[in-house]
Amino acid sequence: MVHFVGAGPGAPDLITLRGAELLKKADVVIYAGSLVNPALLELCRAGAEIFNSARMTLEEVLAVMLRAESEGKTTVRLHTGDPSLYGAIREQMDALERSGIRFEVTPGVSSFCAAAAALEAEYTLPDVSQSLIISRMAGRTPVPEGERIASLAAHGCSMALFLSAGMLDKLQEELLRGAYTDDTPAALVYKASWPDERIVRCTVGTLAAAGAAQDIRKTALVLVGDFLEKEYGRSRLYDPAFSTEFRRGTGDKSEG
Ligand code: SAH
């Protein structure tokens, strides 16, 4: 059996209880060494075989899984954050499926959640934005044409940009071609939840300069949008006048 497990954003106690249990019991662990905090490996039992996938190809990773399976062992494939985002797990799952190997996915706390926590921010604010776009700049890995940052930026909603801290000049340009202005608030969150976490608050107009000044080029998220501003509307969910499924409001008769 193979378990794909989300390691969380960095801090070892931000893995889920289920993920930690699986890690403790695993015979074989393949972790994404470029981003997974090695402190998590302290959970592994003595004698567990540990592989760092940063130096491996897909074929090598699969070979380890297949061998472990043939020996009746349990493998944990440890991915950073949540495995469903930029985790390249689909190709692994499909290959396991073809080989008739059972697998399960255990979610994790994505870095975009840890970054919001670090900023004490909420992506979805009434009267500001009710949507979060998760995307990335095209780099050596292409992005479908319809998902260029400039066109996604046309919505002016909250954005969390992965894998783009090394291209802040181009990112800034693309964002400004959308609905954002030089003054739209932005933030760089470097290594959210790690001991060396850093937060840089700036605007879309100063994004590239702020990144250069702080020497942030990787392992960072770029957050953009007016949700980083001070102004917003009050949530109706906790408004005394608003009824919900669980609470009758003083003013409103509809809407759950
Ligand atoms: N599956 C991961 C993302 C992997 S892609 C997740 O859910 O978070 C790798 C990118 O994620 C990095 O380039 C960076 O943009 C972002 N990232 C991962 N961990 C991070 C962290 N602790 N702080 C800030 N950004 C992080």
CSV table of C-alpha atoms and ligand atoms in Angstrom, one decimal:
chain,number,residue,atom,x,y,z
A,1,MET,CA,0.0,0.0,0.0
A,2,VAL,CA,1.2,3.5,-0.9
A,3,HIS,CA,0.1,6.6,1.0
A,4,PHE,CA,0.5,10.0,-0.5
A,5,VAL,CA,0.7,12.3,2.5
A,6,GLY,CA,0.6,16.1,2.7
A,7,ALA,CA,3.5,17.1,5.0
A,8,GLY,CA,2.1,20.6,5.6
A,9,PRO,CA,3.9,23.9,4.9
A,10,GLY,CA,7.0,23.3,7.0
A,11,ALA,CA,6.5,23.4,10.8
A,12,PRO,CA,6.6,19.7,11.7
A,13,ASP,CA,3.5,20.0,13.9
A,14,LEU,CA,1.4,21.2,11.0
A,15,ILE,CA,1.2,17.7,9.5
A,16,THR,CA,-2.2,16.1,10.1
A,17,LEU,CA,-2.6,13.5,12.9
A,18,ARG,CA,-3.4,10.9,10.2
A,19,GLY,CA,-0.3,11.9,8.2
A,20,ALA,CA,1.9,11.6,11.3
A,21,GLU,CA,0.5,8.1,12.2
A,22,LEU,CA,1.2,6.9,8.7
A,23,LEU,CA,4.7,8.3,8.8
A,24,LYS,CA,5.4,6.6,12.1
A,25,LYS,CA,4.4,3.2,10.7
A,26,ALA,CA,5.9,3.4,7.2
A,27,ASP,CA,8.5,0.9,6.1
A,28,VAL,CA,9.6,3.1,3.2
A,29,VAL,CA,9.4,6.9,3.0
A,30,ILE,CA,10.0,9.0,-0.1
A,31,TYR,CA,10.0,12.6,0.7
A,32,ALA,CA,10.2,15.7,-1.5
A,33,GLY,CA,13.5,16.9,-0.1
A,34,SER,CA,13.4,20.3,-1.8
A,35,LEU,CA,10.6,21.6,0.4
A,36,VAL,CA,9.6,19.0,3.1
A,37,ASN,CA,11.0,19.9,6.5
A,38,PRO,CA,13.5,17.0,7.3
A,39,ALA,CA,12.5,17.4,11.0
A,40,LEU,CA,9.4,15.4,10.0
A,41,LEU,CA,11.6,12.4,9.4
A,42,GLU,CA,12.2,12.2,13.1
A,43,LEU,CA,8.7,10.6,13.3
A,44,CYS,CA,9.9,7.6,11.2
A,45,ARG,CA,10.6,4.4,13.0
A,46,ALA,CA,14.2,3.1,13.3
A,47,GLY,CA,15.0,1.0,10.3
A,48,ALA,CA,12.6,2.8,7.9
A,49,GLU,CA,14.2,3.2,4.5
A,50,ILE,CA,14.2,6.9,3.6
A,51,PHE,CA,14.6,8.4,0.1
A,52,ASN,CA,14.9,12.0,-1.0
A,53,SER,CA,12.9,12.4,-4.2
A,54,ALA,CA,14.6,15.7,-5.1
A,55,ARG,CA,17.4,13.6,-6.6
A,56,MET,CA,15.2,11.0,-8.2
A,57,THR,CA,13.2,10.7,-11.4
A,58,LEU,CA,9.6,9.6,-11.6
A,59,GLU,CA,10.8,6.2,-12.8
A,60,GLU,CA,13.1,5.8,-9.8
A,61,VAL,CA,10.4,6.8,-7.4
A,62,LEU,CA,8.0,4.2,-8.9
A,63,ALA,CA,10.7,1.6,-8.8
A,64,VAL,CA,11.1,2.1,-5.0
A,65,MET,CA,7.4,1.9,-4.6
A,66,LEU,CA,7.1,-1.3,-6.7
A,67,ARG,CA,9.9,-3.0,-4.9
A,68,ALA,CA,8.4,-2.1,-1.5
A,69,GLU,CA,5.1,-3.4,-2.6
A,70,SER,CA,6.6,-6.7,-3.7
A,71,GLU,CA,8.1,-7.1,-0.3
A,72,GLY,CA,4.7,-6.4,1.4
A,73,LYS,CA,5.9,-3.1,2.8
A,74,THR,CA,4.0,0.2,3.3
A,75,THR,CA,5.3,3.3,1.6
A,76,VAL,CA,4.7,6.9,2.5
A,77,ARG,CA,5.2,9.4,-0.3
A,78,LEU,CA,5.6,12.7,1.5
A,79,HIS,CA,4.7,15.8,-0.5
A,80,THR,CA,5.0,19.4,0.7
A,81,GLY,CA,1.8,21.3,1.7
A,82,ASP,CA,-1.2,19.5,0.2
A,83,PRO,CA,-0.3,17.0,-2.5
A,84,SER,CA,-3.1,18.2,-4.9
A,85,LEU,CA,-1.3,21.5,-5.7
A,86,TYR,CA,1.8,21.3,-7.9
A,87,GLY,CA,2.6,17.9,-6.3
A,88,ALA,CA,2.9,15.8,-9.5
A,89,ILE,CA,1.0,13.0,-7.8
A,90,ARG,CA,-1.4,12.3,-10.6
A,91,GLU,CA,1.3,10.6,-12.7
A,92,GLN,CA,2.4,8.5,-9.7
A,93,MET,CA,-1.2,7.5,-8.9
A,94,ASP,CA,-1.9,6.5,-12.5
A,95,ALA,CA,1.3,4.4,-12.7
A,96,LEU,CA,0.4,2.7,-9.4
A,97,GLU,CA,-3.1,2.0,-10.8
A,98,ARG,CA,-1.6,0.5,-13.9
A,99,SER,CA,0.5,-1.8,-11.7
A,100,GLY,CA,-2.5,-2.8,-9.6
A,101,ILE,CA,-1.0,-1.2,-6.4
A,102,ARG,CA,-3.4,0.3,-3.9
A,103,PHE,CA,-2.9,3.8,-2.7
A,104,GLU,CA,-4.6,6.5,-0.7
A,105,VAL,CA,-4.1,10.2,-0.3
A,106,THR,CA,-4.0,12.1,3.0
A,107,PRO,CA,-4.4,15.8,2.6
A,108,GLY,CA,-2.1,18.5,4.1
A,109,VAL,CA,-2.1,22.1,5.1
A,110,SER,CA,-1.1,24.0,1.9
A,111,SER,CA,1.4,26.8,2.1
A,112,PHE,CA,-1.3,29.3,0.9
A,113,CYS,CA,-3.1,28.6,4.1
A,114,ALA,CA,0.0,28.9,6.2
A,115,ALA,CA,0.8,32.2,4.4
A,116,ALA,CA,-2.6,33.6,5.2
A,117,ALA,CA,-2.1,32.6,8.9
A,118,ALA,CA,1.3,34.3,9.0
A,119,LEU,CA,-0.2,37.5,7.6
A,120,GLU,CA,-3.3,37.1,9.9
A,121,ALA,CA,-5.3,37.6,6.7
A,122,GLU,CA,-8.6,36.3,5.3
A,123,TYR,CA,-8.7,35.8,1.5
A,124,THR,CA,-12.5,36.0,1.3
A,125,LEU,CA,-13.7,39.3,2.8
A,126,PRO,CA,-17.3,40.7,2.3
A,127,ASP,CA,-17.4,43.6,-0.2
A,128,VAL,CA,-13.7,42.9,-1.1
A,129,SER,CA,-13.3,39.5,-2.7
A,130,GLN,CA,-15.2,36.2,-2.5
A,131,SER,CA,-12.8,34.3,-4.7
A,132,LEU,CA,-9.2,33.1,-4.4
A,133,ILE,CA,-7.3,32.3,-7.6
A,134,ILE,CA,-4.4,29.9,-7.1
A,135,SER,CA,-2.0,30.0,-10.0
A,136,ARG,CA,1.6,30.4,-11.1
A,137,MET,CA,3.7,32.2,-13.7
A,138,ALA,CA,4.7,30.2,-16.7
A,139,GLY,CA,8.4,29.4,-16.4
A,140,ARG,CA,10.3,26.3,-17.6
A,141,THR,CA,6.9,24.6,-17.0
A,142,PRO,CA,4.3,26.1,-19.3
A,143,VAL,CA,0.8,27.3,-18.2
A,144,PRO,CA,-2.2,26.9,-20.5
A,145,GLU,CA,-2.7,30.0,-22.6
A,146,GLY,CA,-6.1,30.8,-21.1
A,147,GLU,CA,-4.6,31.0,-17.6
A,148,ARG,CA,-2.0,33.7,-18.2
A,149,ILE,CA,-1.6,35.9,-15.1
A,150,ALA,CA,-2.8,39.0,-17.0
A,151,SER,CA,-6.1,37.4,-17.8
A,152,LEU,CA,-6.6,35.9,-14.4
A,153,ALA,CA,-5.7,39.3,-12.9
A,154,ALA,CA,-8.7,40.8,-14.8
A,155,HIS,CA,-10.9,39.6,-11.9
A,156,GLY,CA,-9.1,41.7,-9.3
A,157,CYS,CA,-9.9,39.1,-6.7
A,158,SER,CA,-7.6,37.6,-4.1
A,159,MET,CA,-4.6,35.7,-5.7
A,160,ALA,CA,-2.1,33.3,-4.3
A,161,LEU,CA,0.8,32.7,-6.7
A,162,PHE,CA,3.0,29.7,-6.3
A,163,LEU,CA,6.4,29.0,-7.9
A,164,SER,CA,6.7,32.5,-9.1
A,165,ALA,CA,9.0,34.3,-6.7
A,166,GLY,CA,11.9,34.0,-9.1
A,167,MET,CA,10.1,36.0,-11.8
A,168,LEU,CA,8.8,38.9,-9.8
A,169,ASP,CA,9.5,41.5,-12.6
A,170,LYS,CA,7.4,39.6,-15.1
A,171,LEU,CA,4.8,38.8,-12.5
A,172,GLN,CA,4.4,42.4,-11.6
A,173,GLU,CA,4.0,43.4,-15.2
A,174,GLU,CA,1.3,40.7,-15.8
A,175,LEU,CA,-0.6,41.7,-12.7
A,176,LEU,CA,-0.7,45.3,-13.7
A,177,ARG,CA,-2.2,44.3,-17.1
A,178,GLY,CA,-5.2,43.0,-15.1
A,179,ALA,CA,-7.4,44.8,-12.7
A,180,TYR,CA,-4.7,45.6,-10.1
A,181,THR,CA,-3.0,49.0,-9.8
A,182,ASP,CA,0.4,50.0,-8.5
A,183,ASP,CA,-1.2,50.6,-5.1
A,184,THR,CA,-3.0,47.2,-4.8
A,185,PRO,CA,-1.6,45.6,-1.7
A,186,ALA,CA,0.7,42.5,-2.1
A,187,ALA,CA,2.8,40.4,0.2
A,188,LEU,CA,5.7,37.9,-0.2
A,189,VAL,CA,5.6,35.1,2.4
A,190,TYR,CA,8.9,33.2,2.5
A,191,LYS,CA,9.0,29.8,4.1
A,192,ALA,CA,5.6,30.2,5.9
A,193,SER,CA,5.6,28.3,9.3
A,194,TRP,CA,9.4,27.6,9.1
A,195,PRO,CA,11.7,29.0,11.8
A,196,ASP,CA,13.2,31.4,9.2
A,197,GLU,CA,9.8,32.6,7.9
A,198,ARG,CA,9.8,36.1,6.5
A,199,ILE,CA,6.9,38.4,5.5
A,200,VAL,CA,7.4,41.3,3.2
A,201,ARG,CA,4.4,43.6,2.7
A,202,CYS,CA,4.4,45.7,-0.4
A,203,THR,CA,2.2,46.7,-3.3
A,204,VAL,CA,1.9,45.3,-6.8
A,205,GLY,CA,3.9,48.4,-8.0
A,206,THR,CA,6.8,47.6,-5.6
A,207,LEU,CA,6.6,43.8,-5.8
A,208,ALA,CA,9.8,43.2,-7.8
A,209,ALA,CA,11.8,45.8,-5.9
A,210,ALA,CA,10.6,44.4,-2.5
A,211,GLY,CA,11.6,40.9,-3.5
A,212,ALA,CA,15.0,42.0,-4.8
A,213,ALA,CA,15.7,44.1,-1.6
A,214,GLN,CA,14.9,41.2,0.6
A,215,ASP,CA,16.6,38.7,-1.7
A,216,ILE,CA,13.5,36.5,-1.9
A,217,ARG,CA,13.6,34.3,-5.1
A,218,LYS,CA,12.2,30.9,-4.0
A,219,THR,CA,10.1,29.0,-1.4
A,220,ALA,CA,7.8,32.0,-1.3
A,221,LEU,CA,4.2,32.8,-2.1
A,222,VAL,CA,3.1,36.0,-3.7
A,223,LEU,CA,-0.3,37.1,-2.4
A,224,VAL,CA,-2.1,39.9,-4.1
A,225,GLY,CA,-5.4,41.7,-3.5
A,226,ASP,CA,-7.4,44.1,-1.5
A,227,PHE,CA,-8.0,41.5,1.1
A,228,LEU,CA,-4.6,42.7,2.5
A,229,GLU,CA,-6.2,46.2,2.9
A,230,LYS,CA,-7.8,47.4,6.1
A,231,GLU,CA,-11.2,48.1,4.7
A,232,TYR,CA,-13.9,45.4,4.4
A,233,GLY,CA,-17.6,44.8,5.1
A,234,ARG,CA,-18.9,42.9,8.1
A,235,SER,CA,-19.7,39.2,7.5
A,236,ARG,CA,-23.4,38.4,7.3
A,237,LEU,CA,-22.8,35.0,8.9
A,238,TYR,CA,-22.5,36.5,12.3
A,239,ASP,CA,-24.8,39.4,11.8
A,240,PRO,CA,-27.7,39.5,14.3
A,241,ALA,CA,-30.1,40.5,11.5
A,242,PHE,CA,-29.1,37.6,9.2
A,243,SER,CA,-30.8,34.1,9.5
A,244,THR,CA,-28.8,30.9,9.0
A,245,GLU,CA,-29.6,27.2,9.1
A,246,PHE,CA,-28.6,27.3,12.8
A,247,ARG,CA,-29.8,30.7,14.0
A,248,ARG,CA,-32.8,32.9,13.4
A,249,GLY,CA,-31.9,36.5,12.6
A,250,THR,CA,-33.9,39.6,13.7
A,251,GLY,CA,-34.2,41.0,10.2
A,252,ASP,CA,-33.8,38.4,7.5
A,253,LYS,CA,-36.3,35.6,6.6
A,254,SER,CA,-34.4,33.9,3.8
A,255,GLU,CA,-31.0,32.6,2.8
A,256,GLY,CA,-29.1,29.9,4.6
B,1,SAH,N1,1.9,21.4,-2.6
B,1,SAH,C1,2.5,22.6,-2.1
B,1,SAH,C2,3.1,23.4,-3.2
B,1,SAH,C3,4.3,22.8,-3.9
B,1,SAH,S1,4.9,23.9,-5.2
B,1,SAH,C4,1.5,23.3,-1.2
B,1,SAH,O1,0.4,22.9,-1.1
B,1,SAH,O2,1.9,24.3,-0.6
B,1,SAH,C5,6.2,24.7,-4.4
B,1,SAH,C6,5.9,26.1,-4.2
B,1,SAH,O3,5.0,26.2,-3.1
B,1,SAH,C7,7.0,27.0,-3.8
B,1,SAH,O4,7.7,27.5,-5.0
B,1,SAH,C8,6.4,28.2,-3.1
B,1,SAH,O5,5.7,29.0,-4.0
B,1,SAH,C9,5.2,27.4,-2.4
B,1,SAH,N2,5.6,27.0,-1.0
B,1,SAH,C10,5.7,25.8,-0.5
B,1,SAH,N3,6.0,25.8,0.8
B,1,SAH,C11,6.0,27.1,1.2
B,1,SAH,C12,6.1,27.8,2.4
B,1,SAH,N4,6.3,27.2,3.6
B,1,SAH,N5,6.1,29.2,2.4
B,1,SAH,C13,5.8,29.8,1.2
B,1,SAH,N6,5.7,29.2,0.1
B,1,SAH,C14,5.7,27.9,0.0
